[in-house]
Short mmCIF file of C-alpha atoms in Angstrom, two decimals:
data_model
loop_
_atom_site.label_atom_id
_atom_site.label_comp_id
_atom_site.label_asym_id
_atom_site.label_seq_id
_atom_site.Cartn_x
_atom_site.Cartn_y
_atom_site.Cartn_z
CA MET X 585 13.34 10.40 18.63
CA SER X 586 14.91 8.51 21.53
CA ARG X 587 18.57 7.68 20.95
CA TYR X 588 18.14 4.61 23.17
CA ILE X 589 15.26 3.26 21.06
CA ALA X 590 17.15 4.00 17.84
CA THR X 591 20.23 2.15 19.08
CA ARG X 592 18.27 -0.93 20.17
CA ALA X 593 16.19 -1.02 16.98
CA LEU X 594 19.20 -0.58 14.68
CA ARG X 595 21.11 -3.27 16.54
CA GLY X 596 18.18 -5.67 16.33
CA ALA X 597 17.69 -4.96 12.62
CA ASN X 598 21.32 -5.64 11.77
CA LEU X 599 21.24 -8.95 13.64
CA ILE X 600 18.02 -10.24 12.09
CA VAL X 601 19.04 -9.28 8.53
CA ARG X 602 22.33 -11.15 8.96
CA GLU X 603 20.43 -14.15 10.31
CA ALA X 604 18.03 -14.08 7.36
CA GLU X 605 20.90 -13.91 4.87
CA LYS X 606 22.65 -16.87 6.50
CA MET X 607 19.44 -18.95 6.57
CA LEU X 608 18.74 -18.15 2.93
CA GLU X 609 22.15 -19.27 1.71
CA GLU X 610 21.88 -22.48 3.74
CA ALA X 611 18.41 -23.17 2.35
CA ILE X 612 19.52 -22.54 -1.25
CA ALA X 613 22.47 -24.88 -0.75
CA GLN X 614 20.11 -27.57 0.55
CA TYR X 615 17.02 -27.14 -1.67
CA GLY X 616 18.24 -25.14 -4.67
CA GLU X 617 17.32 -21.68 -5.98
CA ASN X 618 14.17 -22.92 -7.70
CA GLN X 619 12.60 -24.35 -4.55
CA PRO X 620 9.06 -22.85 -4.31
CA VAL X 621 8.30 -20.63 -1.32
CA ALA X 622 4.84 -19.44 -0.24
CA PHE X 623 2.59 -18.89 2.74
CA THR X 624 -0.03 -21.62 2.45
CA ASN X 625 -3.60 -20.70 1.51
CA THR X 626 -2.78 -17.03 0.93
CA ALA X 627 -2.49 -14.83 -2.14
CA TYR X 628 -0.10 -11.89 -2.66
CA TYR X 629 3.04 -14.07 -2.46
CA LEU X 630 4.97 -12.87 0.61
CA PRO X 631 2.75 -9.87 1.40
CA VAL X 632 5.06 -7.51 3.31
CA ILE X 633 7.82 -8.02 0.75
CA LEU X 634 5.32 -7.50 -2.07
CA GLY X 635 3.93 -4.38 -0.45
CA PHE X 636 7.26 -2.67 0.17
CA THR X 637 9.22 -3.79 -2.91
CA GLY X 638 6.71 -5.00 -5.49
CA LEU X 639 8.70 -8.26 -5.82
CA GLU X 640 6.54 -11.34 -6.42
CA VAL X 641 8.67 -13.89 -4.61
CA SER X 642 7.86 -17.51 -5.43
CA THR X 643 11.27 -19.25 -5.14
CA LEU X 644 14.17 -19.23 -2.72
CA GLY X 645 16.45 -17.59 -5.27
CA GLN X 646 14.08 -14.63 -5.57
CA LEU X 647 14.65 -13.84 -1.89
CA ARG X 648 18.25 -12.73 -2.56
CA PRO X 649 17.24 -9.27 -3.93
CA VAL X 650 14.96 -8.88 -0.90
CA ILE X 651 17.82 -9.44 1.52
CA GLN X 652 20.03 -7.05 -0.47
CA HIS X 653 17.30 -4.39 -0.28
CA ALA X 654 16.99 -4.97 3.47
CA LYS X 655 20.76 -4.54 3.85
CA SER X 656 20.60 -1.25 1.95
CA LEU X 657 18.15 0.08 4.57
CA LEU X 658 20.50 -0.60 7.48
CA HIS X 659 22.51 2.11 9.21
CA GLY X 660 25.25 2.17 11.81
CA LEU X 661 24.52 2.73 15.49
CA PRO X 662 24.10 6.34 16.67
CA SER X 663 27.24 8.06 17.89
CA GLU X 664 27.78 8.49 21.61
CA GLN X 665 29.06 12.06 21.12
CA LEU X 666 26.88 13.51 18.36
CA TRP X 667 23.09 13.37 18.74
CA LEU X 668 21.13 13.67 15.50
CA PRO X 669 17.52 12.98 14.45
CA TYR X 670 17.23 9.19 14.27
CA LEU X 671 13.61 8.74 13.18
CA GLY X 672 14.28 8.09 9.49
CA GLU X 673 17.10 5.64 10.13
CA THR X 674 15.04 3.82 12.77
CA LEU X 675 12.03 3.50 10.47
CA ASP X 676 14.30 2.17 7.71
CA ALA X 677 15.67 -0.37 10.16
CA GLY X 678 12.10 -1.35 11.00
CA VAL X 679 11.31 -2.04 7.34
CA ALA X 680 14.55 -4.04 6.96
CA THR X 681 13.51 -6.08 10.00
CA LEU X 682 10.10 -6.88 8.54
CA LEU X 683 11.59 -7.95 5.20
CA ALA X 684 14.09 -10.21 6.98
CA GLU X 685 11.45 -11.70 9.28
CA GLU X 686 9.15 -12.55 6.40
CA ALA X 687 12.04 -14.12 4.50
CA ILE X 688 12.86 -16.24 7.56
CA GLU X 689 9.27 -17.44 7.90
CA ALA X 690 9.19 -18.33 4.19
CA ILE X 691 12.36 -20.41 4.62
CA ARG X 692 10.82 -22.09 7.66
CA PHE X 693 7.84 -23.08 5.51
CA VAL X 694 10.25 -24.73 3.07
CA ARG X 695 11.81 -26.63 5.97
CA GLY X 696 8.41 -27.68 7.33
CA GLU X 697 8.91 -25.62 10.50
CA GLN X 698 5.84 -23.43 9.98
CA PRO X 699 3.22 -23.20 11.37
CA GLU X 700 5.04 -23.68 14.66
CA ARG X 701 4.47 -26.87 16.60
CA ILE X 702 2.99 -26.10 20.04
CA PRO X 703 2.05 -29.33 21.85
CA GLY X 704 -1.38 -29.19 23.46
CA LEU X 705 -2.66 -26.20 21.49
CA ARG X 706 -6.11 -26.67 19.98
CA LEU X 707 -7.57 -24.00 17.71
CA THR X 708 -11.31 -23.31 17.38
CA GLY X 709 -12.99 -22.36 14.13
CA THR X 710 -10.35 -23.98 11.94
CA SER X 711 -11.23 -24.71 8.32
CA PHE X 712 -10.05 -27.35 5.89
CA THR X 713 -7.06 -25.08 5.20
CA SER X 714 -5.81 -25.10 8.81
CA PRO X 715 -2.46 -26.75 9.62
CA ASP X 716 -4.17 -29.23 11.96
CA VAL X 717 -6.40 -30.60 9.21
CA GLU X 718 -3.78 -30.37 6.49
CA LYS X 719 -1.29 -32.45 8.49
CA GLY X 720 -3.96 -34.93 9.50
CA GLU X 721 -3.50 -34.22 13.19
CA GLY X 722 -5.91 -33.14 15.88
CA GLY X 723 -4.05 -30.03 16.91
CA GLY X 724 -0.72 -28.89 18.26
CA TYR X 725 0.11 -26.13 15.77
CA ALA X 726 0.05 -22.35 15.89
CA ASN X 727 -2.10 -20.68 13.27
CA GLY X 728 0.59 -19.29 10.98
CA PRO X 729 -0.52 -16.73 8.38
CA ILE X 730 -4.26 -16.06 8.28
CA ASP X 731 -5.79 -17.73 5.24
CA ASP X 732 -7.56 -15.73 2.55
CA ILE X 733 -11.04 -16.94 3.46
CA GLN X 734 -10.72 -15.55 6.98
CA LEU X 735 -8.96 -12.41 5.75
CA ARG X 736 -11.99 -11.49 3.66
CA ALA X 737 -14.44 -12.28 6.45
CA TRP X 738 -12.58 -10.12 8.96
CA GLY X 739 -11.59 -7.49 6.44
CA ILE X 740 -15.21 -6.60 5.75
CA GLN X 741 -15.81 -6.19 9.49
CA LEU X 742 -12.74 -3.95 9.78
CA VAL X 743 -14.00 -1.80 6.92
CA ASP X 744 -17.59 -1.39 8.18
CA GLY X 745 -16.58 -0.83 11.82
CA ARG X 746 -17.98 -3.97 13.43
CA MET X 747 -14.41 -4.93 14.27
CA PRO X 748 -12.70 -1.71 15.42
CA GLY X 749 -9.13 -2.95 14.91
CA PHE X 750 -6.55 -5.48 15.99
CA ALA X 751 -4.01 -5.82 18.80
CA ALA X 752 -0.65 -7.50 18.23
CA ILE X 753 0.47 -8.77 21.64
CA ILE X 754 4.12 -9.75 21.94
CA GLY X 755 5.70 -11.42 24.98
CA ALA X 756 4.15 -12.67 28.22
CA ALA X 757 2.01 -10.98 30.86
CA LYS X 758 2.89 -10.62 34.53
CA SER X 759 0.67 -13.59 35.39
CA ASN X 760 -1.80 -15.96 33.78
CA GLU X 761 -4.68 -14.01 35.32
CA VAL X 762 -3.43 -10.76 33.82
CA ALA X 763 -3.01 -12.40 30.42
CA VAL X 764 -6.60 -13.66 30.49
CA GLU X 765 -7.96 -10.27 31.61
CA ILE X 766 -6.13 -8.40 28.85
CA VAL X 767 -7.50 -10.77 26.23
CA ARG X 768 -11.04 -10.67 27.64
CA GLN X 769 -11.06 -6.87 27.68
CA LEU X 770 -10.08 -6.84 24.01
CA GLN X 771 -12.64 -9.51 23.14
CA GLN X 772 -15.42 -7.50 24.80
CA ARG X 773 -14.64 -4.69 22.38
CA ASN X 774 -14.59 -7.00 19.32
CA ILE X 775 -10.89 -6.25 18.82
CA LEU X 776 -8.98 -8.95 16.95
CA ILE X 777 -6.04 -10.36 18.93
CA PHE X 778 -2.77 -11.63 17.42
CA LEU X 779 -0.33 -13.40 19.76
CA SER X 780 3.41 -13.93 19.36
CA GLY X 781 6.74 -13.64 21.15
CA ASN X 782 8.00 -14.75 24.53
CA VAL X 783 9.89 -13.59 27.61
CA ASN X 784 12.56 -16.06 28.72
CA GLY X 785 10.86 -18.80 26.74
CA ARG X 786 7.38 -18.19 28.13
CA SER X 787 4.68 -16.78 25.84
CA ILE X 788 1.22 -15.38 26.42
CA ILE X 789 0.11 -18.32 24.27
CA HIS X 790 1.32 -20.69 27.01
CA GLN X 791 -0.43 -18.59 29.66
CA LEU X 792 -3.78 -18.74 27.88
CA MET X 793 -3.41 -22.47 27.22
CA GLU X 794 -2.82 -23.09 30.93
CA GLU X 795 -5.99 -21.16 31.78
CA GLY X 796 -8.10 -23.06 29.28
CA VAL X 797 -8.77 -20.06 27.03
CA GLU X 798 -9.97 -21.14 23.59
CA MET X 799 -7.92 -19.70 20.75
CA GLY X 800 -8.69 -19.62 17.06
CA TYR X 801 -10.73 -17.77 14.46
CA ASP X 802 -14.01 -18.22 16.33
CA THR X 803 -12.75 -16.43 19.45
CA TYR X 804 -10.82 -13.63 17.68
CA ILE X 805 -7.58 -14.89 19.31
CA VAL X 806 -4.96 -15.97 16.78
CA PRO X 807 -1.66 -17.46 18.06
CA PHE X 808 1.03 -16.93 15.41
CA GLY X 809 3.99 -18.40 17.27
CA THR X 810 6.14 -18.16 20.37
CA ASP X 811 8.96 -16.05 18.92
CA THR X 812 9.05 -12.39 17.93
CA ILE X 813 9.62 -13.20 14.26
CA SER X 814 6.10 -14.66 13.98
CA ALA X 815 4.69 -11.17 14.63
CA ILE X 816 5.35 -10.56 10.93
CA TYR X 817 2.07 -12.36 10.19
CA ALA X 818 0.16 -9.51 11.86
CA LEU X 819 1.79 -6.95 9.57
CA GLY X 820 1.26 -9.29 6.64
CA PHE X 821 -2.45 -9.28 7.52
CA ALA X 822 -2.39 -5.46 7.55
CA THR X 823 -0.62 -5.35 4.18
CA ARG X 824 -3.03 -7.83 2.61
CA SER X 825 -5.96 -5.77 3.94
CA ALA X 826 -4.67 -2.76 2.01
CA LEU X 827 -4.07 -4.84 -1.12
CA THR X 828 -7.47 -6.54 -0.90
CA PHE X 829 -9.79 -3.78 0.30
CA GLY X 830 -7.80 -0.64 -0.47
CA GLY X 831 -7.17 -1.48 -4.12
CA MET X 832 -3.41 -1.05 -3.70
CA LYS X 833 -0.79 -2.76 -5.84
CA GLY X 834 2.47 -4.35 -4.82
CA GLY X 835 5.23 -1.76 -4.47
CA GLN X 836 2.86 1.08 -3.50
CA ALA X 837 4.46 1.21 -0.08
CA ARG X 838 3.45 4.76 0.80
CA GLN X 839 -0.20 4.22 -0.10
CA ILE X 840 -0.29 0.91 1.79
CA LEU X 841 1.17 2.50 4.91
CA LEU X 842 -1.20 5.47 4.77
CA TYR X 843 -4.18 3.14 4.28
CA ASN X 844 -3.22 1.30 7.46
CA LYS X 845 -2.60 4.51 9.38
CA TYR X 846 -6.07 5.89 8.67
CA ARG X 847 -8.18 2.77 8.08
CA VAL X 848 -6.75 -0.12 10.13
CA PHE X 849 -6.83 0.75 13.83
CA ALA X 850 -4.14 -1.53 15.22
CA PHE X 851 -1.54 -1.29 17.96
CA ALA X 852 1.29 -3.40 19.36
CA LEU X 853 1.31 -4.30 23.05
CA ALA X 854 4.71 -5.47 24.32
CA LEU X 855 4.39 -7.46 27.54
CA GLY X 856 7.53 -8.06 29.58
CA GLU X 857 11.13 -7.29 28.71
CA VAL X 858 11.74 -5.63 25.33
CA ASP X 859 14.88 -6.92 23.59
CA ASP X 860 16.64 -5.60 20.49
CA LEU X 861 14.54 -7.62 18.05
CA LYS X 862 11.31 -6.42 19.65
CA TYR X 863 12.50 -2.81 19.33
CA ALA X 864 13.31 -3.41 15.66
CA THR X 865 9.97 -5.11 14.99
CA ALA X 866 8.18 -2.28 16.79
CA ALA X 867 9.93 0.21 14.51
CA GLY X 868 8.51 -1.74 11.59
CA ALA X 869 5.01 -1.54 13.07
CA ILE X 870 5.33 2.23 13.54
CA ASN X 871 5.85 2.55 9.77
CA TYR X 872 2.26 1.36 9.42
CA GLY X 873 1.02 4.03 11.82
CA PHE X 874 0.60 1.46 14.59
CA PRO X 875 1.73 2.76 18.02
CA VAL X 876 3.57 0.60 20.53
CA ILE X 877 2.64 0.34 24.20
CA ALA X 878 4.90 -1.47 26.68
CA ASP X 879 4.14 -2.58 30.23
CA THR X 880 7.78 -2.02 31.23
CA VAL X 881 10.01 1.03 31.58
CA ILE X 882 11.19 2.15 28.14
CA PRO X 883 11.76 5.62 26.63
CA GLU X 884 8.62 7.22 25.21
CA ILE X 885 8.02 8.96 21.88
CA ARG X 886 5.00 11.18 22.44
CA PRO X 887 5.03 13.66 19.52
CA THR X 888 2.67 12.71 16.71
CA GLY X 889 3.73 12.22 13.12
CA VAL X 890 4.04 8.77 11.63
CA THR X 891 1.25 7.64 13.96
CA GLN X 892 -1.92 9.66 14.55
CA TYR X 893 -1.13 10.20 18.22
CA GLU X 894 1.78 8.98 20.36
CA HIS X 895 4.35 6.59 18.85
CA VAL X 896 5.67 4.77 21.92
CA ILE X 897 4.09 4.72 25.39
CA SER X 898 5.55 3.17 28.55
CA MET X 899 3.13 1.94 31.24
CA PRO X 900 5.11 -0.04 33.84
CA PHE X 901 2.50 -2.54 34.95
CA ASP X 902 3.01 -2.30 38.70
CA ASP X 903 2.88 1.51 38.53
CA ILE X 904 -0.58 1.58 36.92
CA GLU X 905 -3.23 2.80 39.36
CA GLY X 906 -5.62 0.09 40.46
CA LYS X 907 -6.71 -1.93 43.45
CA ASP X 908 -5.33 -5.17 41.95
CA ASP X 909 -3.64 -6.58 38.86
CA LEU X 910 -6.93 -7.18 37.07
CA GLU X 911 -7.88 -3.52 37.31
CA ARG X 912 -4.38 -2.59 36.11
CA ALA X 913 -4.87 -4.88 33.12
CA ARG X 914 -8.16 -3.14 32.29
CA ARG X 915 -6.51 0.28 32.50
CA LEU X 916 -3.64 -0.91 30.30
CA VAL X 917 -6.05 -2.02 27.58
CA GLN X 918 -7.98 1.25 27.83
CA ARG X 919 -4.76 3.22 27.38
CA CYS X 920 -3.90 1.17 24.29
CA ILE X 921 -7.28 2.04 22.80
CA GLU X 922 -6.76 5.74 23.55
CA VAL X 923 -3.29 5.87 22.01
CA ARG X 924 -4.44 4.31 18.73
CA GLY X 925 -7.77 6.14 18.66
CA VAL X 926 -9.75 2.91 18.34
CA LYS X 927 -13.48 3.63 18.16
CA VAL X 928 -15.46 0.90 19.88
CA LYS X 929 -18.83 0.35 18.20
CA ILE X 930 -21.55 -0.87 20.56
CA THR X 931 -24.39 -2.50 18.65
CA GLU X 932 -26.60 -3.57 21.55
CA VAL X 933 -27.54 -1.83 24.80
CA PRO X 934 -26.94 -4.38 27.61
CA ILE X 935 -30.07 -3.93 29.74
CA PRO X 936 -32.77 -6.43 30.83
CA VAL X 937 -35.64 -4.66 29.02
CA PRO X 938 -36.26 -4.10 25.29
CA TYR X 939 -34.59 -1.00 23.87
CA GLY X 940 -35.31 1.01 20.74
CA SER X 941 -36.83 4.17 19.29
CA ALA X 942 -40.28 2.54 19.33
CA PHE X 943 -40.40 3.03 23.12
CA GLU X 944 -39.52 6.75 23.13
CA GLY X 945 -43.15 7.88 23.34
CA GLU X 946 -44.09 5.39 26.05
CA ARG X 947 -45.73 6.76 29.21
CA VAL X 948 -45.52 5.19 32.65
CA ARG X 949 -48.75 5.90 34.53
CA ARG X 950 -48.80 6.17 38.31
CA ALA X 951 -50.66 2.89 38.67
CA ASP X 952 -47.86 1.11 36.76
CA MET X 953 -45.00 3.02 38.40
CA ARG X 954 -42.45 1.37 40.68
CA VAL X 955 -40.43 4.53 41.46
CA GLU X 956 -39.99 8.07 40.21
CA PHE X 957 -37.17 10.62 40.35
CA GLY X 958 -38.07 14.30 40.17
CA GLY X 959 -41.55 15.68 39.75
CA LYS X 960 -43.44 17.05 42.79
CA ASN X 961 -42.03 14.69 45.40
CA SER X 962 -38.28 14.63 44.74
CA ARG X 963 -35.47 16.31 42.84
CA CYS X 964 -33.69 14.99 39.77
CA PHE X 965 -30.97 16.56 37.64
CA GLU X 966 -28.69 15.53 34.79
CA TYR X 967 -25.31 17.09 34.16
CA LEU X 968 -22.75 16.26 31.48
CA ARG X 969 -19.29 17.69 31.69
CA MET X 970 -16.03 17.32 29.82
CA ALA X 971 -12.93 16.07 31.66
CA ASP X 972 -9.33 15.23 30.85
CA MET X 973 -8.58 11.78 29.44
CA ASP X 974 -6.80 10.62 32.59
CA GLU X 975 -9.73 11.72 34.80
CA VAL X 976 -12.31 9.49 33.11
CA GLU X 977 -12.39 5.71 33.35
CA ASP X 978 -14.26 4.35 30.36
CA HIS X 979 -17.37 2.28 31.18
CA LYS X 980 -17.14 3.06 34.88
CA ILE X 981 -20.72 3.11 36.16
CA GLN X 982 -21.31 3.61 39.86
CA VAL X 983 -24.25 4.31 42.13
CA ILE X 984 -23.52 6.58 45.10
CA GLY X 985 -26.21 6.00 47.69
CA PRO X 986 -29.12 3.56 48.04
CA GLY X 987 -30.64 1.81 45.04
CA LEU X 988 -34.21 2.10 43.81
CA GLU X 989 -35.12 -1.20 45.49
CA THR X 990 -34.95 0.61 48.87
CA VAL X 991 -37.92 2.80 47.93
CA GLU X 992 -41.44 1.62 48.63
CA GLU X 993 -43.60 0.81 45.63
CA GLY X 994 -44.89 3.99 44.00
CA GLY X 995 -42.46 6.11 46.01
CA ALA X 996 -39.95 8.75 44.98
CA MET X 997 -36.28 9.52 45.61
CA ASP X 998 -33.72 12.13 44.63
CA LEU X 999 -31.41 11.29 41.73
CA GLY X 1000 -28.49 12.99 40.05
CA ILE X 1001 -27.13 11.73 36.72
CA LEU X 1002 -23.52 12.82 36.25
CA VAL X 1003 -21.99 11.96 32.89
CA GLU X 1004 -18.28 12.65 32.43
CA VAL X 1005 -16.87 12.38 28.91
CA ALA X 1006 -13.39 12.71 27.47
CA GLY X 1007 -12.11 12.73 23.93
CA ARG X 1008 -9.28 14.12 21.86
CA LYS X 1009 -11.81 16.04 19.73
CA MET X 1010 -14.21 16.91 22.55
CA GLN X 1011 -14.87 20.61 23.24
CA GLN X 1012 -16.63 22.40 26.07
CA ASP X 1013 -19.11 23.84 23.58
CA PHE X 1014 -20.40 20.32 22.97
CA GLU X 1015 -21.43 19.76 26.60
CA PRO X 1016 -25.01 21.11 26.44
CA VAL X 1017 -25.61 19.43 23.08
CA LEU X 1018 -24.57 16.02 24.40
CA GLU X 1019 -26.38 16.61 27.69
CA ARG X 1020 -29.66 17.13 25.85
CA GLN X 1021 -29.29 13.69 24.25
CA ILE X 1022 -29.75 12.05 27.66
CA HIS X 1023 -33.50 12.60 27.25
CA TYR X 1024 -33.67 10.65 23.99
CA PHE X 1025 -31.26 7.93 25.10
CA ILE X 1026 -33.07 7.06 28.34
CA ASN X 1027 -36.51 7.22 26.72
CA GLY X 1028 -35.53 4.35 24.43
CA ALA X 1029 -35.83 1.81 27.26
CA SER X 1030 -39.13 -0.03 27.61
CA GLY X 1031 -40.81 0.85 30.91
CA VAL X 1032 -38.77 4.02 31.48
CA GLN X 1033 -40.20 7.52 31.01
CA HIS X 1034 -38.00 10.62 30.84
CA ILE X 1035 -39.32 14.20 30.78
CA GLY X 1036 -37.48 17.51 31.06
CA GLN X 1037 -33.80 18.34 31.28
CA ARG X 1038 -31.16 19.91 33.51
CA ASP X 1039 -32.50 20.25 37.09
CA ILE X 1040 -36.16 19.74 36.17
CA THR X 1041 -35.70 16.18 34.96
CA TRP X 1042 -38.48 13.71 35.77
CA ILE X 1043 -37.96 9.97 35.37
CA ARG X 1044 -40.39 7.14 36.04
CA ILE X 1045 -39.58 3.42 36.01
CA SER X 1046 -42.40 0.89 35.71
CA LYS X 1047 -43.05 -2.13 37.89
CA ALA X 1048 -42.62 -4.41 34.88
CA ALA X 1049 -39.15 -3.03 34.13
CA VAL X 1050 -37.99 -3.49 37.73
CA GLU X 1051 -39.40 -7.03 37.80
CA LYS X 1052 -37.27 -7.83 34.75
CA GLY X 1053 -34.18 -6.68 36.65
CA PHE X 1054 -33.86 -3.02 35.64
CA ARG X 1055 -31.81 -1.03 38.18
CA LEU X 1056 -30.21 2.40 38.40
CA GLU X 1057 -26.90 1.21 36.93
CA HIS X 1058 -28.74 0.30 33.74
CA LEU X 1059 -29.34 4.01 33.14
CA GLY X 1060 -25.56 4.27 33.05
CA GLU X 1061 -25.29 1.34 30.63
CA ILE X 1062 -27.74 3.07 28.29
CA LEU X 1063 -25.81 6.33 28.32
CA TYR X 1064 -22.44 4.61 27.94
CA ALA X 1065 -23.57 2.59 24.94
CA ARG X 1066 -25.42 5.40 23.17
CA PHE X 1067 -22.76 8.09 23.61
CA HIS X 1068 -20.14 5.73 22.19
CA SER X 1069 -22.43 4.65 19.37
CA ASP X 1070 -23.81 8.05 18.35
CA PHE X 1071 -20.92 10.38 19.22
CA GLY X 1072 -17.89 8.12 18.86
CA ALA X 1073 -16.22 10.69 16.60
CA ILE X 1074 -15.75 13.10 19.51
CA VAL X 1075 -16.18 10.94 22.61
CA ASP X 1076 -13.48 8.41 23.51
CA LYS X 1077 -14.40 7.66 27.13
CA VAL X 1078 -17.66 7.80 29.09
CA GLN X 1079 -18.10 7.50 32.85
CA VAL X 1080 -21.53 7.66 34.52
CA THR X 1081 -22.31 8.28 38.19
CA LEU X 1082 -25.85 7.90 39.59
CA ILE X 1083 -26.18 9.91 42.82
CA THR X 1084 -28.87 9.20 45.42
CA ASP X 1085 -26.91 10.00 48.57
CA PRO X 1086 -28.49 13.23 49.98
CA GLU X 1087 -25.22 15.05 50.72
CA LYS X 1088 -23.56 14.17 47.42
CA HIS X 1089 -26.79 14.96 45.57
CA ALA X 1090 -26.93 18.47 47.06
CA GLU X 1091 -23.23 19.03 46.32
CA TRP X 1092 -23.46 18.04 42.66
CA LEU X 1093 -26.79 19.81 42.15
CA ALA X 1094 -25.08 23.06 43.16
CA LYS X 1095 -22.21 22.37 40.73
CA ALA X 1096 -24.66 21.54 37.95
CA ARG X 1097 -26.66 24.73 38.48
CA ALA X 1098 -23.45 26.79 38.37
CA ALA X 1099 -22.62 25.16 35.03
CA TYR X 1100 -26.14 25.80 33.70
CA ASP X 1101 -25.84 29.48 34.69
CA PHE X 1102 -22.44 29.79 33.00
CA ARG X 1103 -23.81 28.31 29.78
CA ASN X 1104 -26.86 30.61 29.83
CA LYS X 1105 -24.75 33.74 30.29
CA ARG X 1106 -22.27 32.72 27.62
CA LEU X 1107 -25.05 32.08 25.11
CA ALA X 1108 -26.81 35.35 25.97
CA GLU X 1109 -23.62 37.35 25.42
CA MET X 1110 -22.75 35.69 22.11
CA THR X 1111 -22.80 37.97 19.05
CA ASP X 1112 -21.88 37.68 15.39
CA GLU X 1113 -18.56 39.38 16.10
CA SER X 1114 -17.58 37.09 18.98
CA VAL X 1115 -17.51 33.92 16.89
CA ASP X 1116 -15.91 32.93 13.60
CA THR X 1117 -19.14 31.65 12.03
CA PHE X 1118 -22.47 32.38 13.67
CA TYR X 1119 -24.78 31.00 10.98
CA SER X 1120 -22.90 28.87 8.47
CA CYS X 1121 -25.99 28.66 6.24
CA THR X 1122 -26.23 31.68 3.91
CA LEU X 1123 -30.02 31.44 3.81
CA CYS X 1124 -30.20 31.47 7.63
CA GLN X 1125 -28.03 34.58 7.74
CA SER X 1126 -30.66 36.50 5.77
CA PHE X 1127 -33.52 36.11 8.23
CA ALA X 1128 -32.26 34.59 11.50
CA PRO X 1129 -31.81 37.01 14.43
#
């Protein structure tokens, strides 16, 4: 555990708990202990407090035990001379921070300061429970806590995988363009986006407003507020998900946190400078198993434990490889997805022709053929190989050499299909198994015929498919979508290269044949004694060679 992170988080936690205590006493003096407190249009009282303590807070006076519990979780700053493990103390400080932040937001509701007023903000997909409608105004308010109707709608999608997870973005991006690109990349993956925080008074909410980006339930972009404290609504959403869909009860803190670690694939993305309160809030998020990624220089916590993979990752934005800021933004989002282990579910193959198993037996006759790869007149191979995570750029599809439109009608050309996959659970033994799936995946496209495998592959594309806009890169789109959809448990990233350039084709064909030969020899030399389990089925062991 980083001593620097522990110091900043503990300092931030102590400050926010003191602030919450002061605000509470002032509110009680003004409104009285029996003043009702609640997040509008939500159940579970104050959800984070309910989840961690089991306390059903409904009045200001009932917040006093919460603040006392938060104070009991605080620790002094680490010593300069003696370095000790700080993880437990830092996680405690994170919980204290969350309790204090939720208490502050509850007090703000009493004062009429929540949801936050943001002039010019208009939310899409609001219901009769939204602050805009409730106050009789046409807009100008942040969302505040997500209402129960929307929680149930999104919660079902989180459970069945249609929505892979959520991203809590805190701060402000390097530029408006970067902010928009980050959000669009998350939207493309159906990842829910929660916005909060600021850097020197400027929030990503302001950046998206200036660029005309629609925010609200309909667009999966929910602005909670322009300060760090409003990030508590994201963790309240996570807690309510466990209470609603996990069958947990208030006070079952361990079960709620484990549910979120293994079932709710969320992460925090800190954009811009990270202050003490952001460190403390991040420590609270880590309790849920949610990793934190920052686009600035901060100490990292790479060992796994509370989170499934890394806890804290630093990716200084300007140091990210990329030709421009937009590419850096895409790589930043991809890294976030890797760190949390978010599995993106692709439900539709984005190609201009119909796609489905009904087309797998389709044949493209020579009279209907626009172009062919392989067969008697050209060479075609397919090769899938495993690579390290940092060597594969997810959804990168490129064509090296001329496209199929350069070939005369009914002609042939050489083609190499190189698929590079990476995944935390991927193994080299899986390569030939996944490679064989290319045949079935490509055959699902209407007007495309695939026969053979390895370096005797034969592909035909019909005139009708090409007229509808089918090109070589669409073969890559098919493979990208299907590998993610069918083998998402072991494949995290897929990159496809279509090779028609003669020199590159010859180079990769030689590499592919070397890999085929290695696989053949390894399989031929395999015996019962050389593997842990040769035939796992007892019946097979009795008669299989």
